[in-house]
Short mmCIF file of C-alpha atoms in Angstrom, two decimals:
data_model
loop_
_atom_site.label_atom_id
_atom_site.label_comp_id
_atom_site.label_asym_id
_atom_site.label_seq_id
_atom_site.Cartn_x
_atom_site.Cartn_y
_atom_site.Cartn_z
CA UNK A 1 0.00 0.00 0.00
CA UNK A 2 1.27 3.45 -0.90
CA UNK A 3 1.28 6.39 1.50
CA UNK A 4 2.34 9.97 0.80
CA UNK A 5 4.34 11.22 3.77
CA UNK A 6 7.43 12.90 2.32
CA UNK A 7 7.51 14.74 -1.03
CA UNK A 8 10.25 12.32 -2.10
CA UNK A 9 7.83 9.40 -1.79
CA UNK A 10 6.81 10.30 -5.34
CA UNK A 11 9.22 9.86 -8.23
CA UNK A 12 9.60 12.62 -10.80
CA UNK A 13 7.64 10.46 -13.24
CA UNK A 14 4.83 9.99 -10.71
CA UNK A 15 4.72 13.75 -10.07
CA UNK A 16 4.59 14.39 -13.80
CA UNK A 17 1.73 11.89 -14.05
CA UNK A 18 -0.20 13.60 -11.24
CA UNK A 19 0.27 17.04 -12.78
CA UNK A 20 -0.83 15.73 -16.17
CA UNK A 21 -3.92 14.19 -14.60
CA UNK A 22 -4.69 17.42 -12.69
CA UNK A 23 -4.49 19.37 -15.95
CA UNK A 24 -6.77 16.82 -17.57
CA UNK A 25 -9.29 17.23 -14.70
CA UNK A 26 -9.16 21.03 -15.10
CA UNK A 27 -9.91 20.64 -18.81
CA UNK A 28 -12.66 17.99 -18.45
CA UNK A 29 -13.99 17.91 -14.85
CA UNK A 30 -17.21 16.15 -15.90
CA UNK A 31 -15.25 13.02 -16.85
CA UNK A 32 -14.21 12.54 -13.24
CA UNK A 33 -17.39 13.38 -11.35
CA UNK A 34 -18.23 9.78 -10.36
CA UNK A 35 -14.79 8.21 -10.21
CA UNK A 36 -14.81 7.85 -6.40
CA UNK A 37 -18.48 6.93 -6.03
CA UNK A 38 -18.88 4.77 -2.91
CA UNK A 39 -15.45 5.70 -1.52
CA UNK A 40 -14.82 7.65 1.67
CA UNK A 41 -12.03 10.07 2.57
CA UNK A 42 -11.35 10.72 6.27
CA UNK A 43 -9.85 14.10 7.06
CA UNK A 44 -8.12 13.86 10.44
CA UNK A 45 -7.08 17.40 11.26
CA UNK A 46 -5.50 17.60 14.69
CA UNK A 47 -4.54 21.19 13.84
CA UNK A 48 -6.75 23.90 12.28
CA UNK A 49 -6.79 24.36 8.52
CA UNK A 50 -8.98 26.07 5.96
CA UNK A 51 -7.56 25.49 2.50
CA UNK A 52 -6.03 22.08 2.92
CA UNK A 53 -8.98 20.45 4.66
CA UNK A 54 -11.63 22.08 2.51
CA UNK A 55 -9.73 21.43 -0.70
CA UNK A 56 -9.37 17.75 0.23
CA UNK A 57 -13.07 17.59 1.00
CA UNK A 58 -14.05 19.50 -2.15
CA UNK A 59 -11.74 17.25 -4.18
CA UNK A 60 -13.39 14.07 -2.87
CA UNK A 61 -16.89 15.48 -3.38
CA UNK A 62 -16.12 16.50 -6.96
CA UNK A 63 -14.97 12.94 -7.56
CA UNK A 64 -18.35 11.66 -6.35
CA UNK A 65 -17.01 10.32 -3.04
CA UNK A 66 -17.92 11.05 0.57
CA UNK A 67 -16.03 12.68 3.41
CA UNK A 68 -15.91 12.18 7.17
CA UNK A 69 -13.53 13.39 9.84
CA UNK A 70 -12.79 16.11 12.34
CA UNK A 71 -11.29 19.58 12.07
CA UNK A 72 -9.50 19.93 15.39
CA UNK A 73 -7.99 17.68 18.02
CA UNK A 74 -10.60 19.04 20.47
CA UNK A 75 -13.38 17.27 18.60
CA UNK A 76 -11.61 13.90 18.53
CA UNK A 77 -10.65 11.26 21.06
CA UNK A 78 -7.16 12.78 21.12
CA UNK A 79 -8.51 14.91 23.98
CA UNK A 80 -9.07 11.66 25.90
CA UNK A 81 -5.48 10.67 25.29
CA UNK A 82 -6.02 8.37 22.32
CA UNK A 83 -2.79 7.72 20.42
CA UNK A 84 -2.24 8.42 16.73
CA UNK A 85 -1.65 4.67 16.35
CA UNK A 86 -5.09 3.78 17.66
CA UNK A 87 -6.89 6.62 15.90
CA UNK A 88 -5.75 5.57 12.41
CA UNK A 89 -6.47 1.91 13.04
CA UNK A 90 -10.04 2.81 14.04
CA UNK A 91 -10.62 5.34 11.25
CA UNK A 92 -9.17 2.84 8.78
CA UNK A 93 -12.22 0.68 9.54
CA UNK A 94 -14.54 3.44 8.28
CA UNK A 95 -12.68 5.13 5.42
CA UNK A 96 -10.82 4.11 2.26
CA UNK A 97 -8.12 6.79 2.52
CA UNK A 98 -6.99 9.23 5.22
CA UNK A 99 -5.64 12.78 4.96
CA UNK A 100 -3.96 13.70 8.24
CA UNK A 101 -2.68 16.97 9.62
CA UNK A 102 -0.95 16.97 12.98
CA UNK A 103 1.06 19.58 14.89
CA UNK A 104 3.75 17.04 15.79
CA UNK A 105 6.45 16.26 13.24
CA UNK A 106 6.43 12.66 12.06
CA UNK A 107 2.83 11.92 13.13
CA UNK A 108 1.69 10.89 9.61
CA UNK A 109 4.73 8.63 9.23
CA UNK A 110 3.85 6.98 12.53
CA UNK A 111 0.24 6.65 11.35
CA UNK A 112 1.36 5.01 8.10
CA UNK A 113 3.16 2.28 10.03
CA UNK A 114 -0.17 1.04 11.46
CA UNK A 115 -2.86 2.24 9.08
CA UNK A 116 -4.88 -0.32 7.08
CA UNK A 117 -5.60 2.36 4.42
CA UNK A 118 -3.38 4.88 2.57
CA UNK A 119 -2.29 7.92 4.57
CA UNK A 120 -1.72 11.33 2.99
CA UNK A 121 0.34 13.75 5.02
CA UNK A 122 -1.63 17.00 5.02
CA UNK A 123 1.05 18.79 7.05
CA UNK A 124 3.05 17.67 10.10
CA UNK A 125 4.20 20.54 12.27
CA UNK A 126 7.02 22.48 10.65
CA UNK A 127 8.18 19.40 8.75
CA UNK A 128 6.53 18.52 5.40
CA UNK A 129 3.39 19.28 3.44
CA UNK A 130 3.62 17.18 0.25
CA UNK A 131 0.15 17.98 -1.14
CA UNK A 132 0.94 21.70 -0.93
CA UNK A 133 4.08 20.82 -2.88
CA UNK A 134 2.00 19.19 -5.60
CA UNK A 135 -0.16 22.32 -5.59
CA UNK A 136 2.93 24.52 -5.92
CA UNK A 137 4.40 22.38 -8.70
CA UNK A 138 1.15 22.45 -10.65
CA UNK A 139 1.00 26.23 -10.20
CA UNK A 140 4.61 26.72 -11.32
CA UNK A 141 4.06 24.47 -14.31
CA UNK A 142 0.85 26.26 -15.33
CA UNK A 143 2.27 29.75 -14.75
CA UNK A 144 5.76 29.19 -16.17
CA UNK A 145 5.21 26.28 -18.52
CA UNK A 146 8.17 24.42 -16.98
CA UNK A 147 9.63 23.08 -13.74
CA UNK A 148 13.32 23.70 -14.42
CA UNK A 149 15.62 26.60 -15.32
CA UNK A 150 14.17 28.87 -12.66
CA UNK A 151 15.45 31.16 -9.92
CA UNK A 152 13.15 30.77 -6.93
CA UNK A 153 13.16 33.03 -3.90
CA UNK A 154 11.70 31.67 -0.67
CA UNK A 155 10.93 34.44 1.76
CA UNK A 156 9.92 34.55 5.43
CA UNK A 157 9.86 31.68 7.87
CA UNK A 158 12.11 29.08 6.28
CA UNK A 159 12.80 27.33 9.59
CA UNK A 160 9.27 26.14 10.35
CA UNK A 161 7.78 26.62 6.88
CA UNK A 162 6.90 23.03 5.99
CA UNK A 163 5.73 24.04 2.51
CA UNK A 164 9.18 25.48 1.85
CA UNK A 165 10.96 22.32 3.00
CA UNK A 166 8.75 20.12 0.87
CA UNK A 167 9.03 22.27 -2.24
CA UNK A 168 12.82 22.64 -2.02
CA UNK A 169 13.09 18.87 -1.67
CA UNK A 170 10.78 18.18 -4.62
CA UNK A 171 12.39 20.77 -6.91
CA UNK A 172 15.87 19.48 -6.11
CA UNK A 173 15.25 16.77 -8.73
CA UNK A 174 14.61 19.21 -11.58
CA UNK A 175 17.37 20.78 -13.69
CA UNK A 176 18.95 24.14 -13.15
CA UNK A 177 16.99 25.45 -10.19
CA UNK A 178 18.67 28.20 -8.19
CA UNK A 179 17.42 29.02 -4.72
CA UNK A 180 17.58 32.39 -3.00
CA UNK A 181 16.60 31.97 0.64
CA UNK A 182 15.41 35.21 2.20
CA UNK A 183 14.93 35.10 5.96
CA UNK A 184 16.11 36.56 9.25
CA UNK A 185 19.00 34.52 10.73
CA UNK A 186 16.67 32.94 13.31
CA UNK A 187 14.38 31.51 10.64
CA UNK A 188 16.85 30.02 8.16
CA UNK A 189 16.18 26.59 6.66
CA UNK A 190 16.97 23.63 8.92
CA UNK A 191 20.04 21.47 8.42
CA UNK A 192 18.10 18.49 7.13
CA UNK A 193 17.27 20.59 4.07
CA UNK A 194 20.51 22.58 3.75
CA UNK A 195 22.89 19.67 4.33
CA UNK A 196 20.91 16.69 3.10
CA UNK A 197 19.40 18.31 0.00
CA UNK A 198 21.18 21.46 -1.14
CA UNK A 199 24.77 20.67 -0.16
CA UNK A 200 24.70 16.94 -0.88
CA UNK A 201 23.30 17.59 -4.37
CA UNK A 202 25.49 20.65 -5.02
CA UNK A 203 22.46 22.78 -5.74
CA UNK A 204 23.25 26.51 -5.97
CA UNK A 205 21.69 28.58 -3.20
CA UNK A 206 22.31 31.78 -1.33
CA UNK A 207 20.97 33.01 1.98
CA UNK A 208 20.17 36.70 2.32
CA UNK A 209 18.23 38.90 4.71
CA UNK A 210 17.02 41.56 2.29
CA UNK A 211 14.21 40.93 -0.18
CA UNK A 212 14.90 44.21 -2.03
CA UNK A 213 18.47 43.09 -2.73
CA UNK A 214 17.39 40.06 -4.79
CA UNK A 215 13.83 40.57 -6.01
CA UNK A 216 14.94 41.60 -9.51
CA UNK A 217 16.64 38.19 -10.01
CA UNK A 218 13.60 36.06 -9.27
CA UNK A 219 11.35 34.10 -11.61
CA UNK A 220 9.25 32.95 -8.66
CA UNK A 221 8.82 34.56 -5.26
CA UNK A 222 7.42 32.12 -2.70
CA UNK A 223 6.22 34.14 0.29
CA UNK A 224 5.48 32.52 3.66
CA UNK A 225 3.81 33.57 6.87
CA UNK A 226 5.75 33.72 10.13
CA UNK A 227 3.69 31.15 12.03
CA UNK A 228 2.72 32.11 15.57
CA UNK A 229 1.83 28.47 16.36
CA UNK A 230 5.43 27.30 15.82
CA UNK A 231 6.98 29.58 18.44
CA UNK A 232 7.33 28.61 22.08
CA UNK A 233 8.06 32.25 22.91
CA UNK A 234 5.51 34.92 21.94
CA UNK A 235 8.14 37.68 22.12
CA UNK A 236 10.16 36.03 19.34
CA UNK A 237 7.07 35.79 17.17
CA UNK A 238 6.19 39.46 17.69
CA UNK A 239 9.76 40.52 16.90
CA UNK A 240 9.90 38.52 13.65
CA UNK A 241 6.34 38.51 12.31
CA UNK A 242 6.54 41.61 10.10
CA UNK A 243 10.12 41.20 8.89
CA UNK A 244 9.01 41.01 5.24
CA UNK A 245 6.06 42.76 3.66
CA UNK A 246 5.71 42.54 -0.10
CA UNK A 247 4.06 45.66 -1.49
CA UNK A 248 3.62 47.34 -4.85
CA UNK A 249 6.74 49.49 -4.33
CA UNK A 250 9.01 46.46 -3.90
CA UNK A 251 7.45 44.85 -6.97
CA UNK A 252 8.58 47.75 -9.17
CA UNK A 253 12.05 46.27 -9.43
CA UNK A 254 10.80 42.70 -10.02
CA UNK A 255 10.61 40.97 -13.41
CA UNK A 256 7.44 41.57 -15.39
CA UNK A 257 6.79 37.82 -15.51
CA UNK A 258 7.52 37.12 -11.85
CA UNK A 259 5.08 34.64 -10.28
CA UNK A 260 4.21 35.35 -6.65
CA UNK A 261 3.16 32.23 -4.74
CA UNK A 262 1.99 31.87 -1.16
CA UNK A 263 0.61 28.71 0.47
CA UNK A 264 -1.83 30.92 2.45
CA UNK A 265 -3.15 31.93 4.91
CA UNK A 266 -1.62 35.37 4.57
CA UNK A 267 -1.37 37.77 7.48
CA UNK A 268 0.66 40.91 6.72
CA UNK A 269 3.42 39.59 4.50
CA UNK A 270 1.72 40.49 1.20
CA UNK A 271 -0.11 43.79 0.94
CA UNK A 272 -3.67 43.30 -0.34
CA UNK A 273 -2.86 45.85 -3.06
CA UNK A 274 -0.59 43.22 -4.63
CA UNK A 275 -3.64 41.00 -5.20
CA UNK A 276 -4.61 43.01 -8.28
CA UNK A 277 -1.18 42.60 -9.86
CA UNK A 278 -1.31 39.88 -12.54
CA UNK A 279 1.90 38.47 -11.06
CA UNK A 280 0.00 37.44 -7.90
CA UNK A 281 -0.78 33.74 -8.37
CA UNK A 282 -1.75 32.69 -4.84
CA UNK A 283 -5.51 32.45 -5.32
CA UNK A 284 -5.07 30.49 -8.54
CA UNK A 285 -2.61 28.37 -6.56
CA UNK A 286 -5.33 27.63 -3.95
CA UNK A 287 -7.67 26.49 -6.72
CA UNK A 288 -4.96 24.28 -8.22
CA UNK A 289 -4.75 22.59 -4.81
CA UNK A 290 -8.20 21.08 -5.25
CA UNK A 291 -7.43 19.68 -8.70
CA UNK A 292 -4.09 18.15 -7.76
CA UNK A 293 -5.67 16.56 -4.67
CA UNK A 294 -8.36 15.07 -6.92
CA UNK A 295 -5.59 13.57 -9.05
CA UNK A 296 -3.80 12.28 -5.95
CA UNK A 297 -6.87 10.69 -4.33
CA UNK A 298 -7.80 8.92 -7.56
CA UNK A 299 -4.26 7.69 -8.06
CA UNK A 300 -3.80 6.46 -4.50
CA UNK A 301 -7.13 4.63 -4.64
CA UNK A 302 -6.20 3.11 -8.00
CA UNK A 303 -9.24 4.61 -9.68
CA UNK A 304 -7.85 6.36 -12.75
CA UNK A 305 -10.40 5.91 -15.55
CA UNK A 306 -9.27 4.22 -18.75
CA UNK B 1 47.26 -8.68 36.71
CA UNK B 2 45.72 -11.99 35.68
CA UNK B 3 42.12 -12.56 34.67
CA UNK B 4 41.06 -16.16 34.05
CA UNK B 5 40.31 -17.21 30.50
CA UNK B 6 36.68 -18.00 29.85
CA UNK B 7 35.45 -21.36 28.57
CA UNK B 8 32.06 -20.42 27.13
CA UNK B 9 31.22 -16.78 26.67
CA UNK B 10 32.12 -13.52 24.98
CA UNK B 11 35.09 -11.17 25.00
CA UNK B 12 34.62 -7.54 23.99
CA UNK B 13 38.08 -6.30 23.04
CA UNK B 14 39.61 -3.07 21.74
CA UNK B 15 37.13 -0.94 23.65
CA UNK B 16 38.24 2.69 23.67
CA UNK B 17 39.79 3.25 27.09
CA UNK B 18 37.17 4.59 29.47
CA UNK B 19 34.09 3.34 27.62
CA UNK B 20 33.74 -0.05 29.29
CA UNK B 21 31.48 1.19 32.09
CA UNK B 22 29.09 2.75 29.59
CA UNK B 23 28.94 -0.55 27.71
CA UNK B 24 28.40 -2.43 30.98
CA UNK B 25 25.44 -0.17 31.74
CA UNK B 26 23.93 0.09 28.23
CA UNK B 27 24.05 -3.69 27.69
CA UNK B 28 22.61 -4.15 31.22
CA UNK B 29 25.42 -6.56 32.08
CA UNK B 30 24.72 -5.94 35.77
CA UNK B 31 21.60 -8.09 35.33
CA UNK B 32 23.59 -11.18 34.35
CA UNK B 33 24.24 -13.68 37.10
CA UNK B 34 27.52 -14.95 35.64
CA UNK B 35 31.01 -13.53 36.14
CA UNK B 36 31.68 -10.35 34.19
CA UNK B 37 35.19 -8.88 34.17
CA UNK B 38 35.82 -5.26 33.26
CA UNK B 39 39.49 -4.66 32.60
CA UNK B 40 40.41 -1.02 32.20
CA UNK B 41 43.44 0.73 30.76
CA UNK B 42 45.08 -2.37 29.32
CA UNK B 43 48.21 -1.60 27.29
CA UNK B 44 47.53 -1.84 23.55
CA UNK B 45 50.06 -1.73 20.73
CA UNK B 46 47.52 -0.23 18.33
CA UNK B 47 45.78 2.26 20.55
CA UNK B 48 48.02 2.84 23.58
CA UNK B 49 45.26 1.95 26.06
CA UNK B 50 42.07 -0.04 25.77
CA UNK B 51 39.37 -1.66 27.88
CA UNK B 52 38.21 -5.29 27.74
CA UNK B 53 35.03 -6.94 28.99
CA UNK B 54 34.73 -10.69 29.50
CA UNK B 55 31.35 -12.34 29.99
CA UNK B 56 31.49 -15.86 31.33
CA UNK B 57 28.39 -17.33 29.68
CA UNK B 58 26.78 -17.56 26.25
CA UNK B 59 25.23 -14.21 25.58
CA UNK B 60 23.55 -12.64 22.57
CA UNK B 61 25.20 -9.25 22.40
CA UNK B 62 23.41 -6.26 20.84
CA UNK B 63 25.93 -5.30 18.15
CA UNK B 64 23.99 -2.11 17.34
CA UNK B 65 24.51 -0.80 20.86
CA UNK B 66 28.22 -1.63 20.66
CA UNK B 67 28.59 -0.06 17.22
CA UNK B 68 26.88 3.09 18.41
CA UNK B 69 29.05 3.41 21.51
CA UNK B 70 32.34 2.39 19.94
CA UNK B 71 32.70 1.00 16.39
CA UNK B 72 36.32 -0.06 17.12
CA UNK B 73 35.25 -2.96 19.34
CA UNK B 74 35.83 -6.58 18.36
CA UNK B 75 33.58 -9.34 19.68
CA UNK B 76 34.99 -12.85 20.17
CA UNK B 77 32.65 -15.76 20.78
CA UNK B 78 34.30 -18.43 22.92
CA UNK B 79 33.09 -22.02 22.98
CA UNK B 80 34.79 -24.91 24.78
CA UNK B 81 37.74 -22.63 25.45
CA UNK B 82 38.27 -21.76 21.76
CA UNK B 83 37.44 -18.64 19.76
CA UNK B 84 34.85 -19.85 17.26
CA UNK B 85 33.89 -16.48 15.80
CA UNK B 86 35.27 -12.96 15.73
CA UNK B 87 33.08 -10.03 14.75
CA UNK B 88 33.96 -6.40 14.11
CA UNK B 89 31.17 -4.06 14.97
CA UNK B 90 30.18 -1.17 12.71
CA UNK B 91 28.26 2.02 13.05
CA UNK B 92 24.73 0.60 12.75
CA UNK B 93 22.44 1.74 9.92
CA UNK B 94 19.58 2.05 12.36
CA UNK B 95 19.26 2.56 16.11
CA UNK B 96 16.07 1.32 17.71
CA UNK B 97 15.25 2.51 21.24
CA UNK B 98 18.85 3.51 21.93
CA UNK B 99 18.48 7.28 21.44
CA UNK B 100 15.52 9.48 22.23
CA UNK B 101 14.65 12.45 20.04
CA UNK B 102 15.18 15.80 21.74
CA UNK B 103 13.04 17.82 19.31
CA UNK B 104 10.05 19.02 21.38
CA UNK B 105 8.00 19.13 18.15
CA UNK B 106 8.58 15.45 17.36
CA UNK B 107 5.69 12.97 17.66
CA UNK B 108 7.91 10.71 19.81
CA UNK B 109 7.63 13.25 22.64
CA UNK B 110 3.90 12.63 23.06
CA UNK B 111 3.06 9.22 21.58
CA UNK B 112 3.48 6.39 24.08
CA UNK B 113 4.72 2.90 23.35
CA UNK B 114 6.42 3.51 20.01
CA UNK B 115 9.91 2.62 18.88
CA UNK B 116 12.36 5.52 18.83
CA UNK B 117 14.22 4.98 15.56
CA UNK B 118 17.25 6.84 14.21
CA UNK B 119 18.86 6.18 10.81
CA UNK B 120 22.49 6.78 9.95
CA UNK B 121 22.63 9.92 7.78
CA UNK B 122 26.38 10.48 7.51
CA UNK B 123 28.93 7.88 8.70
CA UNK B 124 31.82 10.36 8.33
CA UNK B 125 30.36 12.71 10.93
CA UNK B 126 28.56 9.92 12.83
CA UNK B 127 25.27 11.72 12.31
CA UNK B 128 21.93 10.02 12.83
CA UNK B 129 18.46 11.40 12.11
CA UNK B 130 15.18 10.64 13.83
CA UNK B 131 13.00 8.92 11.21
CA UNK B 132 9.95 10.87 12.35
CA UNK B 133 11.12 14.51 12.45
CA UNK B 134 14.66 14.21 10.95
CA UNK B 135 16.28 16.00 13.88
CA UNK B 136 19.97 15.11 13.79
CA UNK B 137 22.13 13.64 16.50
CA UNK B 138 25.89 13.47 16.25
CA UNK B 139 27.47 10.60 18.14
CA UNK B 140 30.66 11.55 19.93
#
């Protein structure tokens, strides 16, 4: 049985296949409206979410399937002390596939060791978020027409930004990607990405603190939120939360075909005035998330038509 | 100083001087009811000084624990007074329930009754990573 825990669980060919299928769904959604009839997706969200949970649920509904689950640990038996182990074994009796988000890193991997049905990691703490990565890859492919030969700037919280870790890891297998990592020193990428991915694969990257210094070089700017929920110390969060704010002034020196991505939710890091700029892709990105999750659910359930 | 030879048992040789007590504790040798000899600071041509442990009964030694503590150790299995097998330990590929993850965000800090597993990430720097959260741990 296949699970999706780490973005590297999918080969480049499998990712290409998922993106192709997502594009096919976008072009002909009616062909897929009953593919998952009679199947159930359980969304086990031990941590709050809007986009990821709702896009998983919308994806399953548009495939003709059903959805069950919970949207916070407070409304599950986790409050009674039930383990992740036990929860997935029970839910596996009721559902055909599980999407799990958990604040603790490694929880979906642990779940996959016991689950009788496929587990999809829908975000584990500050670790990985592989379905956001598929969303980001689909968005880059649709906006840029390619997944290689790009200079990508990641900006904000690169320490706890699980979407950043997952996307850097996934893109490390494509040709000629250059990373510019923009963050305060306290929020630089963790060693398991810097050492294990960038340095081991000799991928060019630079770490800077100023967005203005590098924005003109970027083909893609991937903005992230400084996440209050990842800090043990509120004072650190307050000090760092508004380090980067992308506004129309800063965009003046950016390329005319820059693509601005953000996994959302946004707080202050992108001015709402940027939303009207055609370079802002983040709402299209959110929509892409539903289609790529449709492709993933179908694939993991072995239900691809034809 | 003379220590009797053993007839059936195990000899852990070439232990880095000073590490024998840690091995004694981590292998829980205090729970054996046979004779166990810890010989410290023995002169060694190769290494100057070394420690040796002799266990005077058949014993299934956890080579992963030994490899993690000191990959220089050799293990000799003695039967009927003769060495029937000699093993060199290596830095193990995986450590199960030997290390605990220190990352407060790791699932192992809250989930009870699970194996704590680390995989070898870089033998040159003796770096292991927790399989759940990938937090690294360098072994001294």
